[in-house]
C-alpha positions as a Markdown table, in Angstrom:
| # | Residue | x | y | z |
|---|---|---|---|---|
| 1 | Unk | 16.8 | -13.1 | -11.2 |
| 2 | Unk | 19.0 | -16.1 | -11.4 |
| 3 | Unk | 16.3 | -18.5 | -10.5 |
| 4 | Unk | 14.0 | -16.9 | -12.9 |
| 5 | Unk | 16.6 | -17.2 | -15.8 |
| 6 | Unk | 17.4 | -20.7 | -14.7 |
| 7 | Unk | 13.8 | -21.6 | -15.1 |
| 8 | Unk | 13.7 | -19.8 | -18.7 |
| 9 | Unk | 11.0 | -17.7 | -17.5 |
| 10 | Unk | 10.0 | -13.9 | -17.6 |
| 11 | Unk | 9.4 | -11.3 | -14.9 |
| 12 | Unk | 7.0 | -8.4 | -15.5 |
| 13 | Unk | 6.9 | -5.6 | -13.0 |
| 14 | Unk | 4.4 | -3.0 | -13.5 |
| 15 | Unk | 3.4 | 0.1 | -11.7 |
| 16 | Unk | 1.8 | 3.4 | -12.5 |
| 17 | Unk | 4.0 | 5.4 | -10.0 |
| 18 | Unk | 8.0 | 5.0 | -9.7 |
| 19 | Unk | 7.6 | 6.2 | -6.1 |
| 20 | Unk | 6.2 | 2.5 | -5.2 |
| 21 | Unk | 9.9 | 1.4 | -5.8 |
| 22 | Unk | 11.7 | 4.4 | -4.1 |
| 23 | Unk | 9.8 | 4.6 | -0.9 |
| 24 | Unk | 12.3 | 3.0 | 1.3 |
| 25 | Unk | 16.1 | 2.5 | 0.9 |
| 26 | Unk | 15.8 | -1.3 | 1.1 |
| 27 | Unk | 13.0 | -1.4 | -1.7 |
| 28 | Unk | 15.0 | 1.1 | -3.9 |
| 29 | Unk | 18.3 | -1.2 | -3.7 |
| 30 | Unk | 16.4 | -4.2 | -4.6 |
| 31 | Unk | 14.4 | -2.6 | -7.6 |
| 32 | Unk | 17.8 | -0.9 | -8.8 |
| 33 | Unk | 19.4 | -4.4 | -8.9 |
| 34 | Unk | 16.4 | -5.6 | -11.0 |
| 35 | Unk | 16.0 | -2.7 | -13.4 |
| 36 | Unk | 19.7 | -2.8 | -14.1 |
| 37 | Unk | 19.6 | -6.3 | -15.2 |
| 38 | Unk | 16.6 | -6.2 | -17.5 |
| 39 | Unk | 16.5 | -6.6 | -21.4 |
| 40 | Unk | 13.7 | -4.3 | -21.9 |
| 41 | Unk | 12.0 | -1.4 | -20.1 |
| 42 | Unk | 8.8 | 0.3 | -21.0 |
| 43 | Unk | 8.2 | 3.8 | -19.8 |
| 44 | Unk | 5.5 | 6.3 | -20.2 |
| 45 | Unk | 5.5 | 9.9 | -19.3 |
| 46 | Unk | 6.6 | 11.0 | -16.1 |
| 47 | Unk | 6.5 | 14.1 | -13.8 |
| 48 | Unk | 10.0 | 15.5 | -13.4 |
| 49 | Unk | 10.6 | 14.0 | -9.9 |
| 50 | Unk | 9.6 | 10.6 | -11.0 |
| 51 | Unk | 12.1 | 11.0 | -14.0 |
| 52 | Unk | 14.7 | 11.9 | -11.8 |
| 53 | Unk | 14.1 | 9.0 | -9.4 |
| 54 | Unk | 14.2 | 6.5 | -12.5 |
| 55 | Unk | 17.5 | 8.1 | -13.7 |
| 56 | Unk | 19.0 | 7.7 | -10.2 |
| 57 | Unk | 18.0 | 3.9 | -10.6 |
| 58 | Unk | 19.8 | 3.6 | -13.8 |
| 59 | Unk | 23.1 | 5.3 | -12.5 |
| 60 | Unk | 24.9 | 2.2 | -12.1 |
| 61 | Unk | 24.6 | 1.4 | -15.9 |
| 62 | Unk | 25.5 | 5.0 | -16.8 |
| 63 | Unk | 22.2 | 6.8 | -16.1 |
| 64 | Unk | 19.6 | 7.8 | -18.8 |
| 65 | Unk | 20.8 | 10.0 | -21.8 |
| 66 | Unk | 19.6 | 13.5 | -22.0 |
| 67 | Unk | 17.8 | 12.5 | -25.3 |
| 68 | Unk | 15.9 | 9.7 | -23.5 |
| 69 | Unk | 15.0 | 12.0 | -20.5 |
| 70 | Unk | 13.7 | 14.7 | -23.0 |
| 71 | Unk | 11.7 | 11.9 | -24.9 |
| 72 | Unk | 10.0 | 10.6 | -21.5 |
| 73 | Unk | 9.4 | 14.1 | -20.3 |
| 74 | Unk | 7.6 | 15.0 | -23.5 |
| 75 | Unk | 5.7 | 11.7 | -23.7 |
| 76 | Unk | 3.0 | 13.0 | -21.4 |
| 77 | Unk | 2.4 | 16.2 | -23.4 |
């Protein structure tokens, strides 16, 4: 992230399945560091298990609020 900021660049990470970033503890740790340092996050509807995984990744920065979790859960309906 420091190198990207230093070059005044952007990083876009995209996936259709949050499990891509929770498969191993090493990947989860690195992705959690990235996700807690981004300015914007765009999230679509998720299955409950995926939403719990996303919330776990945001715990370092306080986790997702109940309102946000409800909004994401209803987004796929």
